[in-house]
Amino acid sequence: MNMAVYGAVFLLLFLICTLGADVVTIDVHAAKGLIQSGYVYLDVRTVEEFQKGHVDATKIINIPYMLSTPKGMVKNPNFVKEVSSACNKQDHFIVGCKSGVRSQYATTDLLADGFKNVKDMEGGYMEWVKNKFHVKVSSDIEEL
């Protein structure tokens, strides 16, 4: 199979998974309001991305959905397990990444694992910054 066929198969599988998972995607304005009301913000970017700057949230967790390897980026095989260790399946949280792609995948996986109150933040950190919302760097974060 060539790369185009692999890409098409991957996209099809993603769409099938997304349709079955009922992912709720909200814009950054709604996400900001929910974060301010006490929702946990789950940042699924890499640790390096997170350290450069992240959403200003009182309750924030960084668990990468993708990991850098010598062969490139690969899905974190322990992602759902790590989230399950940090959050209860009944917790309310917003999932965000850089642009909104990884967070869609992550939200789909979490919903499939039984998390109920998970929302995907459309546009990710780039949209947060574009709207001039406050950001922090990891040296001034309070983690859960």
mmCIF file with all atom_site columns, C-alpha atoms in Angstrom:
data_model
loop_
_atom_site.group_PDB
_atom_site.id
_atom_site.type_symbol
_atom_site.label_atom_id
_atom_site.label_alt_id
_atom_site.label_comp_id
_atom_site.label_asym_id
_atom_site.label_entity_id
_atom_site.label_seq_id
_atom_site.pdbx_PDB_ins_code
_atom_site.Cartn_x
_atom_site.Cartn_y
_atom_site.Cartn_z
_atom_site.occupancy
_atom_site.B_iso_or_equiv
_atom_site.pdbx_formal_charge
_atom_site.auth_seq_id
_atom_site.auth_comp_id
_atom_site.auth_asym_id
_atom_site.auth_atom_id
_atom_site.pdbx_PDB_model_num
ATOM 1   C CA . MET A 1 1   ? 0.000   0.000  0.000  1.00 0.00 ? 1   MET A CA 1
ATOM 2   C CA . ASN A 1 2   ? 1.223   3.484  -0.696 1.00 0.00 ? 2   ASN A CA 1
ATOM 3   C CA . MET A 1 3   ? 1.093   6.414  1.736  1.00 0.00 ? 3   MET A CA 1
ATOM 4   C CA . ALA A 1 4   ? -2.044  7.904  0.163  1.00 0.00 ? 4   ALA A CA 1
ATOM 5   C CA . VAL A 1 5   ? -3.966  4.682  0.785  1.00 0.00 ? 5   VAL A CA 1
ATOM 6   C CA . TYR A 1 6   ? -2.705  4.499  4.383  1.00 0.00 ? 6   TYR A CA 1
ATOM 7   C CA . GLY A 1 7   ? -3.763  8.106  4.886  1.00 0.00 ? 7   GLY A CA 1
ATOM 8   C CA . ALA A 1 8   ? -7.223  7.482  3.468  1.00 0.00 ? 8   ALA A CA 1
ATOM 9   C CA . VAL A 1 9   ? -7.705  4.385  5.644  1.00 0.00 ? 9   VAL A CA 1
ATOM 10  C CA . PHE A 1 10  ? -6.540  6.293  8.743  1.00 0.00 ? 10  PHE A CA 1
ATOM 11  C CA . LEU A 1 11  ? -8.919  9.175  7.993  1.00 0.00 ? 11  LEU A CA 1
ATOM 12  C CA . LEU A 1 12  ? -11.819 6.783  7.458  1.00 0.00 ? 12  LEU A CA 1
ATOM 13  C CA . LEU A 1 13  ? -11.128 5.010  10.748 1.00 0.00 ? 13  LEU A CA 1
ATOM 14  C CA . PHE A 1 14  ? -10.886 8.341  12.554 1.00 0.00 ? 14  PHE A CA 1
ATOM 15  C CA . LEU A 1 15  ? -14.224 9.487  11.125 1.00 0.00 ? 15  LEU A CA 1
ATOM 16  C CA . ILE A 1 16  ? -15.910 6.226  12.096 1.00 0.00 ? 16  ILE A CA 1
ATOM 17  C CA . CYS A 1 17  ? -14.545 6.491  15.647 1.00 0.00 ? 17  CYS A CA 1
ATOM 18  C CA . THR A 1 18  ? -15.510 10.153 15.926 1.00 0.00 ? 18  THR A CA 1
ATOM 19  C CA . LEU A 1 19  ? -19.056 9.556  14.738 1.00 0.00 ? 19  LEU A CA 1
ATOM 20  C CA . GLY A 1 20  ? -19.578 6.811  17.305 1.00 0.00 ? 20  GLY A CA 1
ATOM 21  C CA . ALA A 1 21  ? -18.134 8.765  20.206 1.00 0.00 ? 21  ALA A CA 1
ATOM 22  C CA . ASP A 1 22  ? -20.336 11.889 20.151 1.00 0.00 ? 22  ASP A CA 1
ATOM 23  C CA . VAL A 1 23  ? -17.469 14.332 20.624 1.00 0.00 ? 23  VAL A CA 1
ATOM 24  C CA . VAL A 1 24  ? -18.712 17.721 21.804 1.00 0.00 ? 24  VAL A CA 1
ATOM 25  C CA . THR A 1 25  ? -16.534 20.504 20.422 1.00 0.00 ? 25  THR A CA 1
ATOM 26  C CA . ILE A 1 26  ? -16.827 23.994 21.891 1.00 0.00 ? 26  ILE A CA 1
ATOM 27  C CA . ASP A 1 27  ? -15.186 27.286 20.914 1.00 0.00 ? 27  ASP A CA 1
ATOM 28  C CA . VAL A 1 28  ? -12.509 28.926 23.054 1.00 0.00 ? 28  VAL A CA 1
ATOM 29  C CA . HIS A 1 29  ? -14.934 31.452 24.543 1.00 0.00 ? 29  HIS A CA 1
ATOM 30  C CA . ALA A 1 30  ? -17.159 28.664 25.902 1.00 0.00 ? 30  ALA A CA 1
ATOM 31  C CA . ALA A 1 31  ? -14.066 26.720 27.001 1.00 0.00 ? 31  ALA A CA 1
ATOM 32  C CA . LYS A 1 32  ? -12.718 29.731 28.888 1.00 0.00 ? 32  LYS A CA 1
ATOM 33  C CA . GLY A 1 33  ? -16.004 30.110 30.738 1.00 0.00 ? 33  GLY A CA 1
ATOM 34  C CA . LEU A 1 34  ? -16.098 26.443 31.714 1.00 0.00 ? 34  LEU A CA 1
ATOM 35  C CA . ILE A 1 35  ? -12.459 26.506 32.818 1.00 0.00 ? 35  ILE A CA 1
ATOM 36  C CA . GLN A 1 36  ? -13.208 29.545 34.983 1.00 0.00 ? 36  GLN A CA 1
ATOM 37  C CA . SER A 1 37  ? -16.193 27.721 36.476 1.00 0.00 ? 37  SER A CA 1
ATOM 38  C CA . GLY A 1 38  ? -13.979 24.846 37.648 1.00 0.00 ? 38  GLY A CA 1
ATOM 39  C CA . TYR A 1 39  ? -13.541 22.474 34.730 1.00 0.00 ? 39  TYR A CA 1
ATOM 40  C CA . VAL A 1 40  ? -10.158 20.751 34.529 1.00 0.00 ? 40  VAL A CA 1
ATOM 41  C CA . TYR A 1 41  ? -8.131  21.699 31.448 1.00 0.00 ? 41  TYR A CA 1
ATOM 42  C CA . LEU A 1 42  ? -6.362  18.676 29.950 1.00 0.00 ? 42  LEU A CA 1
ATOM 43  C CA . ASP A 1 43  ? -3.560  19.849 27.661 1.00 0.00 ? 43  ASP A CA 1
ATOM 44  C CA . VAL A 1 44  ? -2.589  16.971 25.351 1.00 0.00 ? 44  VAL A CA 1
ATOM 45  C CA . ARG A 1 45  ? 0.381   18.711 23.690 1.00 0.00 ? 45  ARG A CA 1
ATOM 46  C CA . THR A 1 46  ? 3.930   17.537 24.239 1.00 0.00 ? 46  THR A CA 1
ATOM 47  C CA . VAL A 1 47  ? 5.715   18.545 27.433 1.00 0.00 ? 47  VAL A CA 1
ATOM 48  C CA . GLU A 1 48  ? 7.961   20.843 25.367 1.00 0.00 ? 48  GLU A CA 1
ATOM 49  C CA . GLU A 1 49  ? 4.964   22.641 23.821 1.00 0.00 ? 49  GLU A CA 1
ATOM 50  C CA . PHE A 1 50  ? 3.305   22.933 27.218 1.00 0.00 ? 50  PHE A CA 1
ATOM 51  C CA . GLN A 1 51  ? 6.399   24.441 28.836 1.00 0.00 ? 51  GLN A CA 1
ATOM 52  C CA . LYS A 1 52  ? 6.569   27.190 26.204 1.00 0.00 ? 52  LYS A CA 1
ATOM 53  C CA . GLY A 1 53  ? 3.112   28.400 27.230 1.00 0.00 ? 53  GLY A CA 1
ATOM 54  C CA . HIS A 1 54  ? -0.341  27.087 28.046 1.00 0.00 ? 54  HIS A CA 1
ATOM 55  C CA . VAL A 1 55  ? -3.906  28.047 28.880 1.00 0.00 ? 55  VAL A CA 1
ATOM 56  C CA . ASP A 1 56  ? -4.288  29.950 32.142 1.00 0.00 ? 56  ASP A CA 1
ATOM 57  C CA . ALA A 1 57  ? -6.308  27.527 34.270 1.00 0.00 ? 57  ALA A CA 1
ATOM 58  C CA . THR A 1 58  ? -6.408  26.833 37.988 1.00 0.00 ? 58  THR A CA 1
ATOM 59  C CA . LYS A 1 59  ? -6.915  23.118 37.367 1.00 0.00 ? 59  LYS A CA 1
ATOM 60  C CA . ILE A 1 60  ? -4.616  22.018 34.552 1.00 0.00 ? 60  ILE A CA 1
ATOM 61  C CA . ILE A 1 61  ? -2.988  18.723 33.607 1.00 0.00 ? 61  ILE A CA 1
ATOM 62  C CA . ASN A 1 62  ? -0.507  18.035 30.810 1.00 0.00 ? 62  ASN A CA 1
ATOM 63  C CA . ILE A 1 63  ? -0.694  14.475 29.474 1.00 0.00 ? 63  ILE A CA 1
ATOM 64  C CA . PRO A 1 64  ? 0.677   14.232 25.936 1.00 0.00 ? 64  PRO A CA 1
ATOM 65  C CA . TYR A 1 65  ? -1.453  12.370 23.401 1.00 0.00 ? 65  TYR A CA 1
ATOM 66  C CA . MET A 1 66  ? 1.512   12.065 21.032 1.00 0.00 ? 66  MET A CA 1
ATOM 67  C CA . LEU A 1 67  ? 5.143   11.427 21.961 1.00 0.00 ? 67  LEU A CA 1
ATOM 68  C CA . SER A 1 68  ? 8.305   12.397 20.097 1.00 0.00 ? 68  SER A CA 1
ATOM 69  C CA . THR A 1 69  ? 10.443  9.407  19.131 1.00 0.00 ? 69  THR A CA 1
ATOM 70  C CA . PRO A 1 70  ? 13.454  8.996  16.842 1.00 0.00 ? 70  PRO A CA 1
ATOM 71  C CA . LYS A 1 71  ? 10.963  7.744  14.213 1.00 0.00 ? 71  LYS A CA 1
ATOM 72  C CA . GLY A 1 72  ? 8.692   10.785 14.617 1.00 0.00 ? 72  GLY A CA 1
ATOM 73  C CA . MET A 1 73  ? 5.503   11.393 16.565 1.00 0.00 ? 73  MET A CA 1
ATOM 74  C CA . VAL A 1 74  ? 3.615   8.342  17.855 1.00 0.00 ? 74  VAL A CA 1
ATOM 75  C CA . LYS A 1 75  ? 0.478   7.975  19.927 1.00 0.00 ? 75  LYS A CA 1
ATOM 76  C CA . ASN A 1 76  ? 1.127   7.755  23.665 1.00 0.00 ? 76  ASN A CA 1
ATOM 77  C CA . PRO A 1 77  ? 0.204   4.108  24.398 1.00 0.00 ? 77  PRO A CA 1
ATOM 78  C CA . ASN A 1 78  ? -0.533  4.992  28.041 1.00 0.00 ? 78  ASN A CA 1
ATOM 79  C CA . PHE A 1 79  ? -2.619  8.100  27.369 1.00 0.00 ? 79  PHE A CA 1
ATOM 80  C CA . VAL A 1 80  ? -5.984  6.831  28.644 1.00 0.00 ? 80  VAL A CA 1
ATOM 81  C CA . LYS A 1 81  ? -4.321  5.072  31.592 1.00 0.00 ? 81  LYS A CA 1
ATOM 82  C CA . GLU A 1 82  ? -2.500  8.288  32.575 1.00 0.00 ? 82  GLU A CA 1
ATOM 83  C CA . VAL A 1 83  ? -5.696  10.346 32.336 1.00 0.00 ? 83  VAL A CA 1
ATOM 84  C CA . SER A 1 84  ? -7.547  7.714  34.378 1.00 0.00 ? 84  SER A CA 1
ATOM 85  C CA . SER A 1 85  ? -4.871  8.036  37.070 1.00 0.00 ? 85  SER A CA 1
ATOM 86  C CA . ALA A 1 86  ? -5.251  11.831 37.197 1.00 0.00 ? 86  ALA A CA 1
ATOM 87  C CA . CYS A 1 87  ? -9.029  12.192 36.713 1.00 0.00 ? 87  CYS A CA 1
ATOM 88  C CA . ASN A 1 88  ? -12.220 10.383 37.596 1.00 0.00 ? 88  ASN A CA 1
ATOM 89  C CA . LYS A 1 89  ? -14.508 9.367  34.760 1.00 0.00 ? 89  LYS A CA 1
ATOM 90  C CA . GLN A 1 90  ? -17.153 11.704 36.227 1.00 0.00 ? 90  GLN A CA 1
ATOM 91  C CA . ASP A 1 91  ? -14.872 14.770 36.275 1.00 0.00 ? 91  ASP A CA 1
ATOM 92  C CA . HIS A 1 92  ? -15.727 17.659 33.963 1.00 0.00 ? 92  HIS A CA 1
ATOM 93  C CA . PHE A 1 93  ? -12.894 18.692 31.696 1.00 0.00 ? 93  PHE A CA 1
ATOM 94  C CA . ILE A 1 94  ? -11.891 20.449 28.520 1.00 0.00 ? 94  ILE A CA 1
ATOM 95  C CA . VAL A 1 95  ? -9.334  18.812 26.230 1.00 0.00 ? 95  VAL A CA 1
ATOM 96  C CA . GLY A 1 96  ? -7.032  21.075 24.227 1.00 0.00 ? 96  GLY A CA 1
ATOM 97  C CA . CYS A 1 97  ? -3.937  20.839 22.063 1.00 0.00 ? 97  CYS A CA 1
ATOM 98  C CA . LYS A 1 98  ? -2.153  23.199 19.663 1.00 0.00 ? 98  LYS A CA 1
ATOM 99  C CA . SER A 1 99  ? -4.731  23.472 16.876 1.00 0.00 ? 99  SER A CA 1
ATOM 100 C CA . GLY A 1 100 ? -7.601  21.137 17.736 1.00 0.00 ? 100 GLY A CA 1
ATOM 101 C CA . VAL A 1 101 ? -6.568  17.925 15.985 1.00 0.00 ? 101 VAL A CA 1
ATOM 102 C CA . ARG A 1 102 ? -4.904  15.921 18.769 1.00 0.00 ? 102 ARG A CA 1
ATOM 103 C CA . SER A 1 103 ? -7.590  17.000 21.203 1.00 0.00 ? 103 SER A CA 1
ATOM 104 C CA . GLN A 1 104 ? -10.259 15.511 18.900 1.00 0.00 ? 104 GLN A CA 1
ATOM 105 C CA . TYR A 1 105 ? -8.441  12.166 18.879 1.00 0.00 ? 105 TYR A CA 1
ATOM 106 C CA . ALA A 1 106 ? -7.860  12.328 22.639 1.00 0.00 ? 106 ALA A CA 1
ATOM 107 C CA . THR A 1 107 ? -11.490 13.210 23.365 1.00 0.00 ? 107 THR A CA 1
ATOM 108 C CA . THR A 1 108 ? -12.653 10.328 21.172 1.00 0.00 ? 108 THR A CA 1
ATOM 109 C CA . ASP A 1 109 ? -10.409 7.888  23.069 1.00 0.00 ? 109 ASP A CA 1
ATOM 110 C CA . LEU A 1 110 ? -11.568 9.183  26.456 1.00 0.00 ? 110 LEU A CA 1
ATOM 111 C CA . LEU A 1 111 ? -15.245 8.938  25.550 1.00 0.00 ? 111 LEU A CA 1
ATOM 112 C CA . ALA A 1 112 ? -14.686 5.402  24.252 1.00 0.00 ? 112 ALA A CA 1
ATOM 113 C CA . ASP A 1 113 ? -13.116 4.545  27.632 1.00 0.00 ? 113 ASP A CA 1
ATOM 114 C CA . GLY A 1 114 ? -16.173 5.735  29.555 1.00 0.00 ? 114 GLY A CA 1
ATOM 115 C CA . PHE A 1 115 ? -15.399 9.362  30.391 1.00 0.00 ? 115 PHE A CA 1
ATOM 116 C CA . LYS A 1 116 ? -18.696 11.245 30.225 1.00 0.00 ? 116 LYS A CA 1
ATOM 117 C CA . ASN A 1 117 ? -18.039 14.963 30.782 1.00 0.00 ? 117 ASN A CA 1
ATOM 118 C CA . VAL A 1 118 ? -15.313 15.651 28.234 1.00 0.00 ? 118 VAL A CA 1
ATOM 119 C CA . LYS A 1 119 ? -15.403 18.531 25.756 1.00 0.00 ? 119 LYS A CA 1
ATOM 120 C CA . ASP A 1 120 ? -12.953 19.277 22.943 1.00 0.00 ? 120 ASP A CA 1
ATOM 121 C CA . MET A 1 121 ? -11.697 22.872 22.588 1.00 0.00 ? 121 MET A CA 1
ATOM 122 C CA . GLU A 1 122 ? -11.897 23.894 18.945 1.00 0.00 ? 122 GLU A CA 1
ATOM 123 C CA . GLY A 1 123 ? -8.808  25.602 17.555 1.00 0.00 ? 123 GLY A CA 1
ATOM 124 C CA . GLY A 1 124 ? -6.650  24.659 20.544 1.00 0.00 ? 124 GLY A CA 1
ATOM 125 C CA . TYR A 1 125 ? -3.957  26.825 22.081 1.00 0.00 ? 125 TYR A CA 1
ATOM 126 C CA . MET A 1 126 ? -3.463  28.754 18.822 1.00 0.00 ? 126 MET A CA 1
ATOM 127 C CA . GLU A 1 127 ? -7.081  29.961 18.964 1.00 0.00 ? 127 GLU A CA 1
ATOM 128 C CA . TRP A 1 128 ? -6.712  30.761 22.699 1.00 0.00 ? 128 TRP A CA 1
ATOM 129 C CA . VAL A 1 129 ? -3.694  32.962 21.937 1.00 0.00 ? 129 VAL A CA 1
ATOM 130 C CA . LYS A 1 130 ? -5.397  34.496 18.885 1.00 0.00 ? 130 LYS A CA 1
ATOM 131 C CA . ASN A 1 131 ? -8.204  35.662 21.194 1.00 0.00 ? 131 ASN A CA 1
ATOM 132 C CA . LYS A 1 132 ? -5.602  37.240 23.505 1.00 0.00 ? 132 LYS A CA 1
ATOM 133 C CA . PHE A 1 133 ? -6.663  35.112 26.498 1.00 0.00 ? 133 PHE A CA 1
ATOM 134 C CA . HIS A 1 134 ? -4.155  34.908 29.349 1.00 0.00 ? 134 HIS A CA 1
ATOM 135 C CA . VAL A 1 135 ? -1.437  32.247 29.108 1.00 0.00 ? 135 VAL A CA 1
ATOM 136 C CA . LYS A 1 136 ? 1.138   30.907 31.545 1.00 0.00 ? 136 LYS A CA 1
ATOM 137 C CA . VAL A 1 137 ? 4.509   29.269 31.307 1.00 0.00 ? 137 VAL A CA 1
ATOM 138 C CA . SER A 1 138 ? 5.168   26.118 33.318 1.00 0.00 ? 138 SER A CA 1
ATOM 139 C CA . SER A 1 139 ? 7.232   27.866 35.978 1.00 0.00 ? 139 SER A CA 1
ATOM 140 C CA . ASP A 1 140 ? 4.092   29.596 37.272 1.00 0.00 ? 140 ASP A CA 1
ATOM 141 C CA . ILE A 1 141 ? 1.602   26.709 37.106 1.00 0.00 ? 141 ILE A CA 1
ATOM 142 C CA . GLU A 1 142 ? -0.319  25.104 39.923 1.00 0.00 ? 142 GLU A CA 1
ATOM 143 C CA . GLU A 1 143 ? -0.984  21.497 38.972 1.00 0.00 ? 143 GLU A CA 1
ATOM 144 C CA . LEU A 1 144 ? -3.648  19.247 40.431 1.00 0.00 ? 144 LEU A CA 1
#
